mmCIF file with all atom_site columns, C-alpha atoms in Angstrom:
data_model
loop_
_atom_site.group_PDB
_atom_site.id
_atom_site.type_symbol
_atom_site.label_atom_id
_atom_site.label_alt_id
_atom_site.label_comp_id
_atom_site.label_asym_id
_atom_site.label_entity_id
_atom_site.label_seq_id
_atom_site.pdbx_PDB_ins_code
_atom_site.Cartn_x
_atom_site.Cartn_y
_atom_site.Cartn_z
_atom_site.occupancy
_atom_site.B_iso_or_equiv
_atom_site.pdbx_formal_charge
_atom_site.auth_seq_id
_atom_site.auth_comp_id
_atom_site.auth_asym_id
_atom_site.auth_atom_id
_atom_site.pdbx_PDB_model_num
ATOM 1   C CA . SER A 1 1   ? 95.696  80.697 73.539  1.00 65.00 ? 1   SER A CA 1
ATOM 2   C CA . ASN A 1 2   ? 97.570  78.314 70.948  1.00 71.00 ? 2   ASN A CA 1
ATOM 3   C CA . SER A 1 3   ? 94.444  75.994 70.790  1.00 79.00 ? 3   SER A CA 1
ATOM 4   C CA . VAL A 1 4   ? 92.557  79.384 69.833  1.00 79.00 ? 4   VAL A CA 1
ATOM 5   C CA . PHE A 1 5   ? 94.627  80.078 67.066  1.00 77.00 ? 5   PHE A CA 1
ATOM 6   C CA . GLU A 1 6   ? 94.785  76.508 66.270  1.00 77.00 ? 6   GLU A CA 1
ATOM 7   C CA . GLY A 1 7   ? 91.209  76.497 66.126  1.00 80.00 ? 7   GLY A CA 1
ATOM 8   C CA . ARG A 1 8   ? 90.854  79.713 64.140  1.00 80.00 ? 8   ARG A CA 1
ATOM 9   C CA . LEU A 1 9   ? 93.245  78.445 61.068  1.00 79.00 ? 9   LEU A CA 1
ATOM 10  C CA . ALA A 1 10  ? 91.512  75.194 61.198  1.00 78.00 ? 10  ALA A CA 1
ATOM 11  C CA . ASN A 1 11  ? 88.104  77.330 60.163  1.00 79.00 ? 11  ASN A CA 1
ATOM 12  C CA . LEU A 1 12  ? 90.078  79.279 58.280  1.00 79.00 ? 12  LEU A CA 1
ATOM 13  C CA . GLU A 1 13  ? 91.408  76.299 56.357  1.00 79.00 ? 13  GLU A CA 1
ATOM 14  C CA . LYS A 1 14  ? 88.109  75.233 55.652  1.00 80.00 ? 14  LYS A CA 1
ATOM 15  C CA . ASP A 1 15  ? 86.584  77.913 54.570  1.00 80.00 ? 15  ASP A CA 1
ATOM 16  C CA . VAL A 1 16  ? 89.239  78.482 51.604  1.00 79.00 ? 16  VAL A CA 1
ATOM 17  C CA . GLU A 1 17  ? 88.836  74.651 50.652  1.00 80.00 ? 17  GLU A CA 1
ATOM 18  C CA . ASP A 1 18  ? 85.092  75.546 50.483  1.00 80.00 ? 18  ASP A CA 1
ATOM 19  C CA . MET A 1 19  ? 85.562  79.009 48.291  1.00 78.00 ? 19  MET A CA 1
ATOM 20  C CA . ALA A 1 20  ? 88.693  76.900 46.411  1.00 76.00 ? 20  ALA A CA 1
ATOM 21  C CA . ASN A 1 21  ? 85.570  74.324 45.604  1.00 77.00 ? 21  ASN A CA 1
ATOM 22  C CA . ARG A 1 22  ? 83.038  77.232 44.860  1.00 79.00 ? 22  ARG A CA 1
ATOM 23  C CA . MET A 1 23  ? 85.287  78.706 42.460  1.00 75.00 ? 23  MET A CA 1
ATOM 24  C CA . GLN A 1 24  ? 85.925  75.345 40.245  1.00 75.00 ? 24  GLN A CA 1
ATOM 25  C CA . GLN A 1 25  ? 82.574  75.110 40.107  1.00 78.00 ? 25  GLN A CA 1
ATOM 26  C CA . GLU A 1 26  ? 82.290  78.816 38.907  1.00 76.00 ? 26  GLU A CA 1
ATOM 27  C CA . LEU A 1 27  ? 84.753  78.211 36.760  1.00 72.00 ? 27  LEU A CA 1
ATOM 28  C CA . SER A 1 28  ? 83.793  75.091 34.907  1.00 73.00 ? 28  SER A CA 1
ATOM 29  C CA . ALA A 1 29  ? 81.177  76.631 34.157  1.00 72.00 ? 29  ALA A CA 1
ATOM 30  C CA . LEU A 1 30  ? 82.245  79.238 32.995  1.00 69.00 ? 30  LEU A CA 1
ATOM 31  C CA . SER A 1 31  ? 84.753  77.488 31.098  1.00 66.00 ? 31  SER A CA 1
ATOM 32  C CA . ASP A 1 32  ? 81.650  75.300 29.210  1.00 64.00 ? 32  ASP A CA 1
ATOM 33  C CA . ARG A 1 33  ? 79.792  78.321 27.940  1.00 60.00 ? 33  ARG A CA 1
ATOM 34  C CA . GLN A 1 34  ? 83.230  79.889 26.701  1.00 55.00 ? 34  GLN A CA 1
ATOM 35  C CA . SER A 1 35  ? 85.311  77.019 25.832  1.00 54.00 ? 35  SER A CA 1
ATOM 36  C CA . VAL A 1 36  ? 88.389  78.206 27.788  1.00 51.00 ? 36  VAL A CA 1
ATOM 37  C CA . ASP A 1 37  ? 89.485  75.430 29.821  1.00 51.00 ? 37  ASP A CA 1
ATOM 38  C CA . VAL A 1 38  ? 90.029  76.678 33.790  1.00 53.00 ? 38  VAL A CA 1
ATOM 39  C CA . ALA A 1 39  ? 91.225  74.673 36.898  1.00 55.00 ? 39  ALA A CA 1
ATOM 40  C CA . ALA A 1 40  ? 91.001  76.498 40.164  1.00 53.00 ? 40  ALA A CA 1
ATOM 41  C CA . PRO A 1 41  ? 94.279  76.380 42.384  1.00 55.00 ? 41  PRO A CA 1
ATOM 42  C CA . ARG A 1 42  ? 93.760  74.126 45.444  1.00 58.00 ? 42  ARG A CA 1
ATOM 43  C CA . PRO A 1 43  ? 94.964  75.049 48.989  1.00 62.00 ? 43  PRO A CA 1
ATOM 44  C CA . PRO A 1 44  ? 97.800  73.196 49.935  1.00 62.00 ? 44  PRO A CA 1
ATOM 45  C CA . LEU A 1 45  ? 96.174  71.453 53.409  1.00 62.00 ? 45  LEU A CA 1
ATOM 46  C CA . ASP A 1 46  ? 98.282  69.568 55.595  1.00 67.00 ? 46  ASP A CA 1
ATOM 47  C CA . GLU A 1 47  ? 97.049  68.742 58.928  1.00 66.00 ? 47  GLU A CA 1
ATOM 48  C CA . HIS A 1 48  ? 100.909 67.525 59.955  1.00 70.00 ? 48  HIS A CA 1
ATOM 49  C CA . MET A 1 49  ? 101.972 71.234 59.236  1.00 73.00 ? 49  MET A CA 1
ATOM 50  C CA . VAL A 1 50  ? 102.698 73.074 62.473  1.00 80.00 ? 50  VAL A CA 1
ATOM 51  C CA . PHE A 1 51  ? 101.009 75.788 62.729  1.00 77.00 ? 51  PHE A CA 1
ATOM 52  C CA . GLU A 1 52  ? 103.289 78.537 61.203  1.00 80.00 ? 52  GLU A CA 1
ATOM 53  C CA . GLN A 1 53  ? 103.932 76.005 58.182  1.00 81.00 ? 53  GLN A CA 1
ATOM 54  C CA . ARG A 1 54  ? 100.432 75.863 57.855  1.00 80.00 ? 54  ARG A CA 1
ATOM 55  C CA . LEU A 1 55  ? 99.491  79.862 57.625  1.00 80.00 ? 55  LEU A CA 1
ATOM 56  C CA . ALA A 1 56  ? 102.282 80.126 54.913  1.00 82.00 ? 56  ALA A CA 1
ATOM 57  C CA . ALA A 1 57  ? 101.067 77.609 53.148  1.00 80.00 ? 57  ALA A CA 1
ATOM 58  C CA . LEU A 1 58  ? 97.337  79.496 53.512  1.00 80.00 ? 58  LEU A CA 1
ATOM 59  C CA . GLU A 1 59  ? 99.190  82.908 52.559  1.00 79.00 ? 59  GLU A CA 1
ATOM 60  C CA . ASP A 1 60  ? 101.031 81.885 49.502  1.00 79.00 ? 60  ASP A CA 1
ATOM 61  C CA . PHE A 1 61  ? 97.736  79.873 48.135  1.00 77.00 ? 61  PHE A CA 1
ATOM 62  C CA . LEU A 1 62  ? 95.454  82.749 48.327  1.00 77.00 ? 62  LEU A CA 1
ATOM 63  C CA . GLY A 1 63  ? 98.447  85.138 46.698  1.00 77.00 ? 63  GLY A CA 1
ATOM 64  C CA . GLU A 1 64  ? 98.617  81.877 43.847  1.00 75.00 ? 64  GLU A CA 1
ATOM 65  C CA . SER A 1 65  ? 94.776  81.907 43.767  1.00 69.00 ? 65  SER A CA 1
ATOM 66  C CA . ALA A 1 66  ? 94.055  85.771 43.334  1.00 74.00 ? 66  ALA A CA 1
ATOM 67  C CA . GLU A 1 67  ? 97.210  85.810 40.429  1.00 78.00 ? 67  GLU A CA 1
ATOM 68  C CA . LYS A 1 68  ? 95.185  82.719 38.751  1.00 78.00 ? 68  LYS A CA 1
ATOM 69  C CA . HIS A 1 69  ? 91.893  84.041 39.334  1.00 75.00 ? 69  HIS A CA 1
ATOM 70  C CA . ALA A 1 70  ? 92.900  87.383 37.366  1.00 80.00 ? 70  ALA A CA 1
ATOM 71  C CA . ARG A 1 71  ? 94.476  85.195 34.403  1.00 81.00 ? 71  ARG A CA 1
ATOM 72  C CA . VAL A 1 72  ? 91.321  83.655 34.206  1.00 79.00 ? 72  VAL A CA 1
ATOM 73  C CA . ILE A 1 73  ? 89.366  86.748 34.096  1.00 80.00 ? 73  ILE A CA 1
ATOM 74  C CA . GLU A 1 74  ? 91.497  87.997 31.455  1.00 84.00 ? 74  GLU A CA 1
ATOM 75  C CA . ALA A 1 75  ? 91.046  84.958 29.259  1.00 82.00 ? 75  ALA A CA 1
ATOM 76  C CA . LEU A 1 76  ? 87.367  85.014 29.518  1.00 81.00 ? 76  LEU A CA 1
ATOM 77  C CA . ARG A 1 77  ? 87.176  88.470 28.564  1.00 82.00 ? 77  ARG A CA 1
ATOM 78  C CA . GLU A 1 78  ? 89.006  87.689 25.596  1.00 85.00 ? 78  GLU A CA 1
ATOM 79  C CA . SER A 1 79  ? 87.038  84.981 24.703  1.00 82.00 ? 79  SER A CA 1
ATOM 80  C CA . GLN A 1 80  ? 84.334  87.370 25.260  1.00 82.00 ? 80  GLN A CA 1
ATOM 81  C CA . VAL A 1 81  ? 85.872  90.264 23.117  1.00 86.00 ? 81  VAL A CA 1
ATOM 82  C CA . ARG A 1 82  ? 86.159  86.868 20.051  1.00 85.00 ? 82  ARG A CA 1
ATOM 83  C CA . ILE A 1 83  ? 82.877  85.867 20.400  1.00 84.00 ? 83  ILE A CA 1
ATOM 84  C CA . GLY A 1 84  ? 81.490  89.526 20.102  1.00 85.00 ? 84  GLY A CA 1
ATOM 85  C CA . ALA A 1 85  ? 83.560  90.065 16.997  1.00 88.00 ? 85  ALA A CA 1
ATOM 86  C CA . GLU A 1 86  ? 82.515  86.464 15.509  1.00 89.00 ? 86  GLU A CA 1
ATOM 87  C CA . GLN A 1 87  ? 78.560  87.841 16.138  1.00 87.00 ? 87  GLN A CA 1
ATOM 88  C CA . SER A 1 88  ? 78.597  90.891 14.646  1.00 89.00 ? 88  SER A CA 1
ATOM 89  C CA . ARG A 1 89  ? 80.588  89.436 11.713  1.00 88.00 ? 89  ARG A CA 1
ATOM 90  C CA . LEU A 1 90  ? 77.844  86.642 11.710  1.00 88.00 ? 90  LEU A CA 1
ATOM 91  C CA . GLY A 1 91  ? 75.290  89.469 11.196  1.00 89.00 ? 91  GLY A CA 1
ATOM 92  C CA . LYS A 1 92  ? 76.798  91.312 8.921   1.00 90.00 ? 92  LYS A CA 1
ATOM 93  C CA . ASP A 1 93  ? 77.094  88.151 6.977   1.00 88.00 ? 93  ASP A CA 1
ATOM 94  C CA . LEU A 1 94  ? 73.612  87.511 7.766   1.00 90.00 ? 94  LEU A CA 1
ATOM 95  C CA . ASP A 1 95  ? 72.555  90.750 6.608   1.00 89.00 ? 95  ASP A CA 1
ATOM 96  C CA . ASP A 1 96  ? 74.749  90.208 3.295   1.00 88.00 ? 96  ASP A CA 1
ATOM 97  C CA . LEU A 1 97  ? 72.248  87.248 2.538   1.00 90.00 ? 97  LEU A CA 1
ATOM 98  C CA . ARG A 1 98  ? 68.958  89.425 3.314   1.00 90.00 ? 98  ARG A CA 1
ATOM 99  C CA . THR A 1 99  ? 70.202  91.537 0.535   1.00 90.00 ? 99  THR A CA 1
ATOM 100 C CA . MET A 1 100 ? 70.921  89.014 -1.924  1.00 91.00 ? 100 MET A CA 1
ATOM 101 C CA . GLY A 1 101 ? 68.128  87.224 -1.174  1.00 89.00 ? 101 GLY A CA 1
ATOM 102 C CA . ALA A 1 102 ? 65.906  90.164 -1.486  1.00 90.00 ? 102 ALA A CA 1
ATOM 103 C CA . GLU A 1 103 ? 67.640  91.050 -5.166  1.00 89.00 ? 103 GLU A CA 1
ATOM 104 C CA . LEU A 1 104 ? 67.438  87.226 -5.979  1.00 88.00 ? 104 LEU A CA 1
ATOM 105 C CA . SER A 1 105 ? 63.379  87.491 -5.409  1.00 88.00 ? 105 SER A CA 1
ATOM 106 C CA . ALA A 1 106 ? 63.555  90.957 -7.404  1.00 88.00 ? 106 ALA A CA 1
ATOM 107 C CA . LEU A 1 107 ? 65.257  89.548 -10.304 1.00 87.00 ? 107 LEU A CA 1
ATOM 108 C CA . GLN A 1 108 ? 62.578  86.485 -10.132 1.00 87.00 ? 108 GLN A CA 1
ATOM 109 C CA . ALA A 1 109 ? 59.902  88.798 -10.717 1.00 85.00 ? 109 ALA A CA 1
ATOM 110 C CA . SER A 1 110 ? 61.130  90.625 -13.643 1.00 76.00 ? 110 SER A CA 1
#
């Protein structure tokens, strides 16, 4: 029975490690696009730990990972708001330039 739990825990550890790798790839792709520096947390995997220690380490990691993920999401949202505000400002500046260009053209034609 204990070997069944060991096997299940080993599978869970592998799944968490795979998830951390995928999250790091996704966060890296997002940070490259939005100039946000992020790093996915890594699970504390050590095969020399006893079952209870390994389970506690995974529980701690999953809690910390969720908190880190929430902070990264908030940073990305803030980045998107800043980008949206900058795009809006640039759009207004472009409209102003077009208006000035039209006025200049009208003056030159006179």
